[in-house]
Amino acid sequence: MELIDLNHAVSEAETENNACCNGDSCVSGKGSGCDSCFSTSSSSSTTYSELWHACAGPLTCPPKKGNVVVYFPQGHLEQLAPSSPCLPIKVLNFDLPPQIFCRVVDVQLLANKENDDVYTQLILLPQQELVGLNLEGAELEELGSNDESNGVSPPRSTPHMFCKTLTASDTSTHGGFSVPRRAAEDCFPPLDYKQQRPSQELIAKDLHGVEWKFRHIYRGQPRRHLLTTGWSSFVSQKNLVSGDAVLFLRGEDGELRLGIRRAIRPRNVLPNLIAGNQSSDPSSLALVANALSTKSMFRVFYCPR
């Protein structure tokens, strides 16, 4: 079992109602405007999970439900320090051990509606019996093996997906998106090459379930696959620039999905209110201390590097 570095995370105590985030806003309650998410309890989001992992990058591997992870309070404070220069870096104020072993209760794969950056929400339950122990990786793997089948595993690689880094031409407001022929023929529905100008309308859903319509045409000298009508609007609304990458994925059901992977990923990809609450509340570790003392859950938002 791979231990996840929770130093690159922010946390808050688990409350009765889930946090519901929509772009720059985040409220507590059961509203319907949440960031797009996939929970390990869901059975209908295989394609979403594949796309999420593709957008997160090959080095991102969230823990599985039932795994044991290690939470470092000092690392949490150090992550808050850059945005809160006056924040005292003192874990002792909260009477917390230097490391807290926790079992993963739930995993949600999320995407920020404001910028499409992906992140993970982990619900953690402190394991009192492991506090103070110096366990090796093999022992931790054995501890977290019981519920391994219930977690979010990295999806199997699918042949029906391609990723292309955008060029200046791809992001031009007057141009289109040039698709390699092999990728187009594998991922998109087949074109009728008997037509003088083969074309079709493509509908692809992003991580939030929003449908984007593109005109797929095969033209030019030499001929090439292009996405024309609808592409400039997508580039503009997603604020894409040269160097960013776009991913297209066709699921087993034939549904087309698309996502983005930005060339420059911000240090904190969380919705602004979540990040703001963490950086402005020096006592956030008190919530973790309370979860530890009451044997209750707390949540961690983990951002891919």
PDB file of C-alpha atoms in Angstrom:
ATOM      1  CA  MET A   1       0.000   0.000   0.000  1.00  0.00           C
ATOM      2  CA  GLU A   2       1.326   3.427  -0.938  1.00  0.00           C
ATOM      3  CA  LEU A   3       1.158   6.051   1.807  1.00  0.00           C
ATOM      4  CA  ILE A   4      -0.323   9.324   0.620  1.00  0.00           C
ATOM      5  CA  ASP A   5       1.548  12.482   1.613  1.00  0.00           C
ATOM      6  CA  LEU A   6      -1.147  14.348   3.506  1.00  0.00           C
ATOM      7  CA  ASN A   7       1.256  17.234   4.051  1.00  0.00           C
ATOM      8  CA  HIS A   8      -0.045  18.578   0.745  1.00  0.00           C
ATOM      9  CA  ALA A   9      -3.579  18.823   2.055  1.00  0.00           C
ATOM     10  CA  VAL A  10      -5.925  20.878   4.145  1.00  0.00           C
ATOM     11  CA  SER A  11      -8.465  19.461   6.555  1.00  0.00           C
ATOM     12  CA  GLU A  12     -11.594  20.242   8.458  1.00  0.00           C
ATOM     13  CA  ALA A  13     -13.666  18.253  10.936  1.00  0.00           C
ATOM     14  CA  GLU A  14     -16.414  16.032   9.580  1.00  0.00           C
ATOM     15  CA  THR A  15     -19.788  17.628  10.209  1.00  0.00           C
ATOM     16  CA  GLU A  16     -23.282  16.229  10.050  1.00  0.00           C
ATOM     17  CA  ASN A  17     -23.852  17.688   6.594  1.00  0.00           C
ATOM     18  CA  ASN A  18     -21.405  17.427   3.753  1.00  0.00           C
ATOM     19  CA  ALA A  19     -19.638  20.511   2.426  1.00  0.00           C
ATOM     20  CA  CYS A  20     -21.182  21.621  -0.837  1.00  0.00           C
ATOM     21  CA  CYS A  21     -18.922  23.658  -3.081  1.00  0.00           C
ATOM     22  CA  ASN A  22     -19.659  25.586  -6.238  1.00  0.00           C
ATOM     23  CA  GLY A  23     -16.730  27.434  -7.720  1.00  0.00           C
ATOM     24  CA  ASP A  24     -15.757  30.161  -5.277  1.00  0.00           C
ATOM     25  CA  SER A  25     -18.548  29.369  -2.816  1.00  0.00           C
ATOM     26  CA  CYS A  26     -18.809  26.589  -0.276  1.00  0.00           C
ATOM     27  CA  VAL A  27     -21.694  26.108   2.140  1.00  0.00           C
ATOM     28  CA  SER A  28     -22.625  23.448   4.642  1.00  0.00           C
ATOM     29  CA  GLY A  29     -25.815  21.628   3.885  1.00  0.00           C
ATOM     30  CA  LYS A  30     -27.551  19.357   1.416  1.00  0.00           C
ATOM     31  CA  GLY A  31     -27.697  21.753  -1.515  1.00  0.00           C
ATOM     32  CA  SER A  32     -27.507  20.553  -5.105  1.00  0.00           C
ATOM     33  CA  GLY A  33     -24.831  22.919  -6.391  1.00  0.00           C
ATOM     34  CA  CYS A  34     -21.855  20.818  -5.375  1.00  0.00           C
ATOM     35  CA  ASP A  35     -18.634  20.516  -7.286  1.00  0.00           C
ATOM     36  CA  SER A  36     -18.710  17.495  -9.527  1.00  0.00           C
ATOM     37  CA  CYS A  37     -17.743  14.443  -7.543  1.00  0.00           C
ATOM     38  CA  PHE A  38     -17.414  10.696  -7.619  1.00  0.00           C
ATOM     39  CA  SER A  39     -17.705   8.722  -4.394  1.00  0.00           C
ATOM     40  CA  THR A  40     -16.434   5.229  -3.790  1.00  0.00           C
ATOM     41  CA  SER A  41     -20.032   4.321  -2.960  1.00  0.00           C
ATOM     42  CA  SER A  42     -21.141   5.151  -6.498  1.00  0.00           C
ATOM     43  CA  SER A  43     -21.317   2.402  -9.099  1.00  0.00           C
ATOM     44  CA  SER A  44     -22.072   4.471 -12.210  1.00  0.00           C
ATOM     45  CA  SER A  45     -18.987   6.617 -12.667  1.00  0.00           C
ATOM     46  CA  THR A  46     -16.304   4.400 -14.154  1.00  0.00           C
ATOM     47  CA  THR A  47     -15.779   6.747 -17.084  1.00  0.00           C
ATOM     48  CA  TYR A  48     -15.696   9.756 -14.755  1.00  0.00           C
ATOM     49  CA  SER A  49     -13.089   8.026 -12.599  1.00  0.00           C
ATOM     50  CA  GLU A  50     -10.933   7.272 -15.633  1.00  0.00           C
ATOM     51  CA  LEU A  51     -11.161  10.876 -16.798  1.00  0.00           C
ATOM     52  CA  TRP A  52     -10.450  12.232 -13.303  1.00  0.00           C
ATOM     53  CA  HIS A  53      -7.268  10.169 -13.027  1.00  0.00           C
ATOM     54  CA  ALA A  54      -6.196  11.214 -16.522  1.00  0.00           C
ATOM     55  CA  CYS A  55      -6.649  14.890 -15.597  1.00  0.00           C
ATOM     56  CA  ALA A  56      -4.845  14.410 -12.276  1.00  0.00           C
ATOM     57  CA  GLY A  57      -1.817  12.918 -13.984  1.00  0.00           C
ATOM     58  CA  PRO A  58       0.005   9.585 -13.813  1.00  0.00           C
ATOM     59  CA  LEU A  59       1.659  10.279 -10.443  1.00  0.00           C
ATOM     60  CA  THR A  60      -1.633  10.742  -8.575  1.00  0.00           C
ATOM     61  CA  CYS A  61      -2.976   7.675  -6.784  1.00  0.00           C
ATOM     62  CA  PRO A  62      -5.574   8.397  -4.068  1.00  0.00           C
ATOM     63  CA  PRO A  63      -5.819   5.891  -1.219  1.00  0.00           C
ATOM     64  CA  LYS A  64      -8.601   3.342  -1.192  1.00  0.00           C
ATOM     65  CA  LYS A  65     -11.473   3.047   1.212  1.00  0.00           C
ATOM     66  CA  GLY A  66     -10.233   1.029   4.174  1.00  0.00           C
ATOM     67  CA  ASN A  67      -6.557   1.931   3.701  1.00  0.00           C
ATOM     68  CA  VAL A  68      -4.499   3.265   6.591  1.00  0.00           C
ATOM     69  CA  VAL A  69      -2.855   6.645   5.962  1.00  0.00           C
ATOM     70  CA  VAL A  70      -0.738   8.960   8.082  1.00  0.00           C
ATOM     71  CA  TYR A  71      -1.780  12.560   8.783  1.00  0.00           C
ATOM     72  CA  PHE A  72       0.962  14.991   9.861  1.00  0.00           C
ATOM     73  CA  PRO A  73      -0.372  18.011  11.819  1.00  0.00           C
ATOM     74  CA  GLN A  74       2.933  19.881  11.482  1.00  0.00           C
ATOM     75  CA  GLY A  75       2.821  19.468   7.727  1.00  0.00           C
ATOM     76  CA  HIS A  76      -0.723  20.810   7.726  1.00  0.00           C
ATOM     77  CA  LEU A  77       0.388  23.964   9.535  1.00  0.00           C
ATOM     78  CA  GLU A  78       3.327  24.423   7.192  1.00  0.00           C
ATOM     79  CA  GLN A  79       0.952  24.254   4.234  1.00  0.00           C
ATOM     80  CA  LEU A  80      -1.144  27.032   5.778  1.00  0.00           C
ATOM     81  CA  ALA A  81       1.870  29.209   6.604  1.00  0.00           C
ATOM     82  CA  PRO A  82       2.458  30.714   3.109  1.00  0.00           C
ATOM     83  CA  SER A  83      -1.054  32.205   3.063  1.00  0.00           C
ATOM     84  CA  SER A  84      -1.005  33.085   6.773  1.00  0.00           C
ATOM     85  CA  PRO A  85       2.441  34.566   7.615  1.00  0.00           C
ATOM     86  CA  CYS A  86       1.463  35.276  11.211  1.00  0.00           C
ATOM     87  CA  LEU A  87       0.260  31.722  11.851  1.00  0.00           C
ATOM     88  CA  PRO A  88       2.254  30.199  14.745  1.00  0.00           C
ATOM     89  CA  ILE A  89       3.768  26.859  13.760  1.00  0.00           C
ATOM     90  CA  LYS A  90       3.047  25.061  17.017  1.00  0.00           C
ATOM     91  CA  VAL A  91       1.405  21.662  17.051  1.00  0.00           C
ATOM     92  CA  LEU A  92       1.846  21.433  20.821  1.00  0.00           C
ATOM     93  CA  ASN A  93      -0.873  24.073  21.244  1.00  0.00           C
ATOM     94  CA  PHE A  94      -3.388  21.422  20.217  1.00  0.00           C
ATOM     95  CA  ASP A  95      -1.892  18.512  22.162  1.00  0.00           C
ATOM     96  CA  LEU A  96      -1.529  16.446  18.982  1.00  0.00           C
ATOM     97  CA  PRO A  97       0.993  13.689  18.319  1.00  0.00           C
ATOM     98  CA  PRO A  98       3.441  14.318  15.456  1.00  0.00           C
ATOM     99  CA  GLN A  99       1.653  11.771  13.302  1.00  0.00           C
ATOM    100  CA  ILE A 100      -1.866  10.363  13.361  1.00  0.00           C
ATOM    101  CA  PHE A 101      -2.742   7.015  11.832  1.00  0.00           C
ATOM    102  CA  CYS A 102      -6.181   7.077  10.229  1.00  0.00           C
ATOM    103  CA  ARG A 103      -8.386   4.690   8.317  1.00  0.00           C
ATOM    104  CA  VAL A 104      -9.941   6.004   5.110  1.00  0.00           C
ATOM    105  CA  VAL A 105     -13.734   5.925   5.489  1.00  0.00           C
ATOM    106  CA  ASP A 106     -14.653   7.484   2.155  1.00  0.00           C
ATOM    107  CA  VAL A 107     -13.002   8.888  -0.959  1.00  0.00           C
ATOM    108  CA  GLN A 108     -14.513  11.424  -3.340  1.00  0.00           C
ATOM    109  CA  LEU A 109     -12.921  12.496  -6.610  1.00  0.00           C
ATOM    110  CA  LEU A 110     -13.832  16.151  -7.114  1.00  0.00           C
ATOM    111  CA  ALA A 111     -13.374  18.883  -9.697  1.00  0.00           C
ATOM    112  CA  ASN A 112     -13.483  22.616  -9.071  1.00  0.00           C
ATOM    113  CA  LYS A 113     -16.195  24.157 -11.245  1.00  0.00           C
ATOM    114  CA  GLU A 114     -14.300  27.431 -11.434  1.00  0.00           C
ATOM    115  CA  ASN A 115     -11.178  26.075 -13.141  1.00  0.00           C
ATOM    116  CA  ASP A 116     -11.647  22.298 -13.632  1.00  0.00           C
ATOM    117  CA  ASP A 117      -8.709  21.477 -11.365  1.00  0.00           C
ATOM    118  CA  VAL A 118      -9.171  18.116  -9.679  1.00  0.00           C
ATOM    119  CA  TYR A 119      -8.787  17.301  -5.998  1.00  0.00           C
ATOM    120  CA  THR A 120      -9.815  14.586  -3.553  1.00  0.00           C
ATOM    121  CA  GLN A 121     -11.846  14.645  -0.372  1.00  0.00           C
ATOM    122  CA  LEU A 122     -10.878  11.958   2.133  1.00  0.00           C
ATOM    123  CA  ILE A 123     -12.950  11.172   5.209  1.00  0.00           C
ATOM    124  CA  LEU A 124     -10.552   9.907   7.876  1.00  0.00           C
ATOM    125  CA  LEU A 125     -11.162   8.127  11.170  1.00  0.00           C
ATOM    126  CA  PRO A 126      -8.269   8.289  13.671  1.00  0.00           C
ATOM    127  CA  GLN A 127      -7.025   4.890  14.818  1.00  0.00           C
ATOM    128  CA  GLN A 128      -6.242   5.340  18.496  1.00  0.00           C
ATOM    129  CA  GLU A 129      -4.668   1.918  18.819  1.00  0.00           C
ATOM    130  CA  LEU A 130      -1.972   2.861  16.298  1.00  0.00           C
ATOM    131  CA  VAL A 131      -0.950   6.172  17.895  1.00  0.00           C
ATOM    132  CA  GLY A 132       2.677   6.068  18.977  1.00  0.00           C
ATOM    133  CA  LEU A 133       3.525   2.934  17.036  1.00  0.00           C
ATOM    134  CA  ASN A 134       6.419   2.892  14.586  1.00  0.00           C
ATOM    135  CA  LEU A 135       5.050   0.746  11.785  1.00  0.00           C
ATOM    136  CA  GLU A 136       6.799  -0.166   8.567  1.00  0.00           C
ATOM    137  CA  GLY A 137       5.191  -0.056   5.137  1.00  0.00           C
ATOM    138  CA  ALA A 138       4.446  -3.788   5.008  1.00  0.00           C
ATOM    139  CA  GLU A 139       2.640  -3.665   8.348  1.00  0.00           C
ATOM    140  CA  LEU A 140       0.574  -0.692   7.211  1.00  0.00           C
ATOM    141  CA  GLU A 141      -0.304  -2.513   4.023  1.00  0.00           C
ATOM    142  CA  GLU A 142      -1.563  -5.474   6.032  1.00  0.00           C
ATOM    143  CA  LEU A 143      -3.635  -3.165   8.247  1.00  0.00           C
ATOM    144  CA  GLY A 144      -5.340  -1.576   5.271  1.00  0.00           C
ATOM    145  CA  SER A 145      -5.920  -4.703   3.217  1.00  0.00           C
ATOM    146  CA  ASN A 146      -9.331  -5.696   4.561  1.00  0.00           C
ATOM    147  CA  ASP A 147     -11.435  -3.216   2.594  1.00  0.00           C
ATOM    148  CA  GLU A 148      -9.091  -2.765  -0.331  1.00  0.00           C
ATOM    149  CA  SER A 149     -11.670  -3.835  -2.883  1.00  0.00           C
ATOM    150  CA  ASN A 150     -13.969  -0.983  -1.866  1.00  0.00           C
ATOM    151  CA  GLY A 151     -11.602   1.835  -2.761  1.00  0.00           C
ATOM    152  CA  VAL A 152     -10.858   3.972  -5.774  1.00  0.00           C
ATOM    153  CA  SER A 153      -8.175   2.196  -7.750  1.00  0.00           C
ATOM    154  CA  PRO A 154      -6.322   3.801 -10.629  1.00  0.00           C
ATOM    155  CA  PRO A 155      -8.398   2.861 -13.677  1.00  0.00           C
ATOM    156  CA  ARG A 156      -7.118   0.445 -16.244  1.00  0.00           C
ATOM    157  CA  SER A 157      -5.635   2.198 -19.231  1.00  0.00           C
ATOM    158  CA  THR A 158      -8.173   2.506 -22.003  1.00  0.00           C
ATOM    159  CA  PRO A 159      -7.216   2.451 -25.678  1.00  0.00           C
ATOM    160  CA  HIS A 160     -10.051   4.882 -26.429  1.00  0.00           C
ATOM    161  CA  MET A 161      -8.423   7.984 -24.983  1.00  0.00           C
ATOM    162  CA  PHE A 162      -5.958  10.539 -26.228  1.00  0.00           C
ATOM    163  CA  CYS A 163      -4.268  13.570 -24.728  1.00  0.00           C
ATOM    164  CA  LYS A 164      -2.875  16.439 -26.777  1.00  0.00           C
ATOM    165  CA  THR A 165      -0.876  19.453 -25.647  1.00  0.00           C
ATOM    166  CA  LEU A 166      -2.415  22.550 -27.194  1.00  0.00           C
ATOM    167  CA  THR A 167      -0.429  24.593 -29.691  1.00  0.00           C
ATOM    168  CA  ALA A 168      -0.785  28.306 -30.410  1.00  0.00           C
ATOM    169  CA  SER A 169      -2.924  27.375 -33.411  1.00  0.00           C
ATOM    170  CA  ASP A 170      -5.211  25.205 -31.251  1.00  0.00           C
ATOM    171  CA  THR A 171      -5.900  28.115 -28.894  1.00  0.00           C
ATOM    172  CA  SER A 172      -6.366  30.755 -31.590  1.00  0.00           C
ATOM    173  CA  THR A 173      -9.829  32.323 -31.596  1.00  0.00           C
ATOM    174  CA  HIS A 174     -10.005  31.935 -35.365  1.00  0.00           C
ATOM    175  CA  GLY A 175      -8.647  28.421 -35.603  1.00  0.00           C
ATOM    176  CA  GLY A 176      -9.708  24.920 -34.706  1.00  0.00           C
ATOM    177  CA  PHE A 177      -8.347  21.941 -32.846  1.00  0.00           C
ATOM    178  CA  SER A 178      -6.187  19.653 -34.951  1.00  0.00           C
ATOM    179  CA  VAL A 179      -6.628  16.003 -33.965  1.00  0.00           C
ATOM    180  CA  PRO A 180      -4.130  13.298 -34.948  1.00  0.00           C
ATOM    181  CA  ARG A 181      -5.815  10.918 -37.384  1.00  0.00           C
ATOM    182  CA  ARG A 182      -5.123   7.798 -35.357  1.00  0.00           C
ATOM    183  CA  ALA A 183      -6.587   9.416 -32.228  1.00  0.00           C
ATOM    184  CA  ALA A 184      -9.659  10.691 -34.062  1.00  0.00           C
ATOM    185  CA  GLU A 185     -10.417   7.331 -35.654  1.00  0.00           C
ATOM    186  CA  ASP A 186      -9.990   5.495 -32.358  1.00  0.00           C
ATOM    187  CA  CYS A 187     -11.850   7.879 -30.041  1.00  0.00           C
ATOM    188  CA  PHE A 188     -14.494   9.554 -32.213  1.00  0.00           C
ATOM    189  CA  PRO A 189     -17.398   7.899 -34.057  1.00  0.00           C
ATOM    190  CA  PRO A 190     -16.422   6.878 -37.618  1.00  0.00           C
ATOM    191  CA  LEU A 191     -16.738   9.423 -40.412  1.00  0.00           C
ATOM    192  CA  ASP A 192     -18.135   8.627 -43.849  1.00  0.00           C
ATOM    193  CA  TYR A 193     -15.050   9.161 -45.979  1.00  0.00           C
ATOM    194  CA  LYS A 194     -17.126   8.739 -49.143  1.00  0.00           C
ATOM    195  CA  GLN A 195     -18.511  12.221 -48.613  1.00  0.00           C
ATOM    196  CA  GLN A 196     -16.740  15.140 -50.274  1.00  0.00           C
ATOM    197  CA  ARG A 197     -16.283  16.830 -46.884  1.00  0.00           C
ATOM    198  CA  PRO A 198     -16.811  14.213 -44.166  1.00  0.00           C
ATOM    199  CA  SER A 199     -18.158  15.803 -41.000  1.00  0.00           C
ATOM    200  CA  GLN A 200     -20.223  15.097 -37.889  1.00  0.00           C
ATOM    201  CA  GLU A 201     -21.361  16.723 -34.661  1.00  0.00           C
ATOM    202  CA  LEU A 202     -19.626  15.564 -31.489  1.00  0.00           C
ATOM    203  CA  ILE A 203     -21.082  15.938 -28.009  1.00  0.00           C
ATOM    204  CA  ALA A 204     -18.643  15.506 -25.132  1.00  0.00           C
ATOM    205  CA  LYS A 205     -19.255  15.922 -21.393  1.00  0.00           C
ATOM    206  CA  ASP A 206     -16.704  17.489 -19.087  1.00  0.00           C
ATOM    207  CA  LEU A 207     -16.057  16.536 -15.449  1.00  0.00           C
ATOM    208  CA  HIS A 208     -19.116  18.538 -14.368  1.00  0.00           C
ATOM    209  CA  GLY A 209     -21.479  16.817 -16.790  1.00  0.00           C
ATOM    210  CA  VAL A 210     -21.699  19.913 -19.009  1.00  0.00           C
ATOM    211  CA  GLU A 211     -22.156  19.037 -22.683  1.00  0.00           C
ATOM    212  CA  TRP A 212     -19.907  20.633 -25.281  1.00  0.00           C
ATOM    213  CA  LYS A 213     -20.781  20.424 -28.976  1.00  0.00           C
ATOM    214  CA  PHE A 214     -18.108  20.467 -31.667  1.00  0.00           C
ATOM    215  CA  ARG A 215     -18.108  20.182 -35.430  1.00  0.00           C
ATOM    216  CA  HIS A 216     -15.715  17.404 -36.426  1.00  0.00           C
ATOM    217  CA  ILE A 217     -14.575  17.754 -40.017  1.00  0.00           C
ATOM    218  CA  TYR A 218     -11.999  16.077 -42.243  1.00  0.00           C
ATOM    219  CA  ARG A 219     -10.585  18.566 -44.729  1.00  0.00           C
ATOM    220  CA  GLY A 220      -7.558  20.483 -45.982  1.00  0.00           C
ATOM    221  CA  GLN A 221      -4.483  19.670 -48.035  1.00  0.00           C
ATOM    222  CA  PRO A 222      -3.238  17.350 -46.834  1.00  0.00           C
ATOM    223  CA  ARG A 223      -6.485  16.315 -45.193  1.00  0.00           C
ATOM    224  CA  ARG A 224      -6.658  16.324 -41.428  1.00  0.00           C
ATOM    225  CA  HIS A 225      -9.169  15.997 -38.614  1.00  0.00           C
ATOM    226  CA  LEU A 226     -10.335  19.278 -37.087  1.00  0.00           C
ATOM    227  CA  LEU A 227     -12.783  20.396 -34.416  1.00  0.00           C
ATOM    228  CA  THR A 228     -14.171  23.708 -35.654  1.00  0.00           C
ATOM    229  CA  THR A 229     -17.543  25.115 -34.583  1.00  0.00           C
ATOM    230  CA  GLY A 230     -17.778  25.168 -30.790  1.00  0.00           C
ATOM    231  CA  TRP A 231     -14.058  24.796 -30.170  1.00  0.00           C
ATOM    232  CA  SER A 232     -13.235  28.507 -29.758  1.00  0.00           C
ATOM    233  CA  SER A 233     -16.031  28.854 -27.213  1.00  0.00           C
ATOM    234  CA  PHE A 234     -14.646  25.913 -25.234  1.00  0.00           C
ATOM    235  CA  VAL A 235     -11.128  27.403 -25.245  1.00  0.00           C
ATOM    236  CA  SER A 236     -12.443  30.781 -24.137  1.00  0.00           C
ATOM    237  CA  GLN A 237     -14.717  29.531 -21.351  1.00  0.00           C
ATOM    238  CA  LYS A 238     -12.076  27.171 -19.961  1.00  0.00           C
ATOM    239  CA  ASN A 239      -9.346  29.848 -20.229  1.00  0.00           C
ATOM    240  CA  LEU A 240      -7.037  27.482 -22.074  1.00  0.00           C
ATOM    241  CA  VAL A 241      -3.619  28.590 -23.272  1.00  0.00           C
ATOM    242  CA  SER A 242      -0.864  27.075 -25.356  1.00  0.00           C
ATOM    243  CA  GLY A 243       0.824  24.326 -23.336  1.00  0.00           C
ATOM    244  CA  ASP A 244      -2.334  23.145 -21.602  1.00  0.00           C
ATOM    245  CA  ALA A 245      -3.536  19.650 -22.503  1.00  0.00           C
ATOM    246  CA  VAL A 246      -6.970  18.429 -23.555  1.00  0.00           C
ATOM    247  CA  LEU A 247      -8.074  14.830 -23.034  1.00  0.00           C
ATOM    248  CA  PHE A 248     -10.830  12.988 -24.891  1.00  0.00           C
ATOM    249  CA  LEU A 249     -12.079   9.640 -23.623  1.00  0.00           C
ATOM    250  CA  ARG A 250     -14.710   7.311 -25.047  1.00  0.00           C
ATOM    251  CA  GLY A 251     -16.290   5.044 -22.463  1.00  0.00           C
ATOM    252  CA  GLU A 252     -17.496   1.503 -22.971  1.00  0.00           C
ATOM    253  CA  ASP A 253     -21.009   2.908 -23.422  1.00  0.00           C
ATOM    254  CA  GLY A 254     -19.789   5.052 -26.307  1.00  0.00           C
ATOM    255  CA  GLU A 255     -20.191   8.301 -24.372  1.00  0.00           C
ATOM    256  CA  LEU A 256     -17.521  10.887 -25.117  1.00  0.00           C
ATOM    257  CA  ARG A 257     -15.883  12.752 -22.237  1.00  0.00           C
ATOM    258  CA  LEU A 258     -13.282  15.504 -22.186  1.00  0.00           C
ATOM    259  CA  GLY A 259     -11.084  17.085 -19.560  1.00  0.00           C
ATOM    260  CA  ILE A 260      -8.151  19.431 -19.253  1.00  0.00           C
ATOM    261  CA  ARG A 261      -4.748  19.336 -17.594  1.00  0.00           C
ATOM    262  CA  ARG A 262      -3.186  22.750 -17.151  1.00  0.00           C
ATOM    263  CA  ALA A 263       0.493  23.297 -17.853  1.00  0.00           C
ATOM    264  CA  ILE A 264       0.818  25.472 -14.750  1.00  0.00           C
ATOM    265  CA  ARG A 265      -1.115  24.009 -11.852  1.00  0.00           C
ATOM    266  CA  PRO A 266      -1.638  26.347  -8.876  1.00  0.00           C
ATOM    267  CA  ARG A 267      -0.335  25.282  -5.484  1.00  0.00           C
ATOM    268  CA  ASN A 268      -3.854  25.114  -4.090  1.00  0.00           C
ATOM    269  CA  VAL A 269      -6.590  23.984  -6.491  1.00  0.00           C
ATOM    270  CA  LEU A 270      -9.390  23.954  -3.921  1.00  0.00           C
ATOM    271  CA  PRO A 271     -12.458  26.180  -4.256  1.00  0.00           C
ATOM    272  CA  ASN A 272     -11.548  29.572  -2.811  1.00  0.00           C
ATOM    273  CA  LEU A 273     -13.816  29.417   0.227  1.00  0.00           C
ATOM    274  CA  ILE A 274     -12.426  26.057   1.369  1.00  0.00           C
ATOM    275  CA  ALA A 275      -8.854  27.308   1.052  1.00  0.00           C
ATOM    276  CA  GLY A 276      -9.783  30.663   2.581  1.00  0.00           C
ATOM    277  CA  ASN A 277     -11.416  29.110   5.617  1.00  0.00           C
ATOM    278  CA  GLN A 278      -8.359  26.991   6.236  1.00  0.00           C
ATOM    279  CA  SER A 279      -5.820  29.789   5.907  1.00  0.00           C
ATOM    280  CA  SER A 280      -7.832  32.248   8.011  1.00  0.00           C
ATOM    281  CA  ASP A 281      -8.545  29.871  10.887  1.00  0.00           C
ATOM    282  CA  PRO A 282      -5.436  29.176  13.007  1.00  0.00           C
ATOM    283  CA  SER A 283      -7.482  26.823  15.171  1.00  0.00           C
ATOM    284  CA  SER A 284      -8.294  24.419  12.332  1.00  0.00           C
ATOM    285  CA  LEU A 285      -6.117  21.802  14.004  1.00  0.00           C
ATOM    286  CA  ALA A 286      -8.393  22.022  17.037  1.00  0.00           C
ATOM    287  CA  LEU A 287     -11.006  20.250  14.924  1.00  0.00           C
ATOM    288  CA  VAL A 288      -8.560  17.435  14.263  1.00  0.00           C
ATOM    289  CA  ALA A 289      -7.734  17.276  17.970  1.00  0.00           C
ATOM    290  CA  ASN A 290     -11.437  17.032  18.750  1.00  0.00           C
ATOM    291  CA  ALA A 291     -11.876  14.212  16.225  1.00  0.00           C
ATOM    292  CA  LEU A 292      -8.966  12.386  17.836  1.00  0.00           C
ATOM    293  CA  SER A 293     -10.345  12.744  21.371  1.00  0.00           C
ATOM    294  CA  THR A 294     -13.954  11.907  20.458  1.00  0.00           C
ATOM    295  CA  LYS A 295     -13.069   9.109  18.029  1.00  0.00           C
ATOM    296  CA  SER A 296     -14.963  10.891  15.269  1.00  0.00           C
ATOM    297  CA  MET A 297     -14.171  11.562  11.624  1.00  0.00           C
ATOM    298  CA  PHE A 298     -12.554  14.547   9.955  1.00  0.00           C
ATOM    299  CA  ARG A 299     -12.015  15.398   6.325  1.00  0.00           C
ATOM    300  CA  VAL A 300      -8.901  16.172   4.343  1.00  0.00           C
ATOM    301  CA  PHE A 301      -8.830  17.799   0.921  1.00  0.00           C
ATOM    302  CA  TYR A 302      -5.888  16.347  -0.988  1.00  0.00           C
ATOM    303  CA  CYS A 303      -4.552  18.252  -4.009  1.00  0.00           C
ATOM    304  CA  PRO A 304      -2.563  16.441  -6.723  1.00  0.00           C
ATOM    305  CA  ARG A 305       0.878  17.955  -7.207  1.00  0.00           C
TER     306      ARG A 305
END
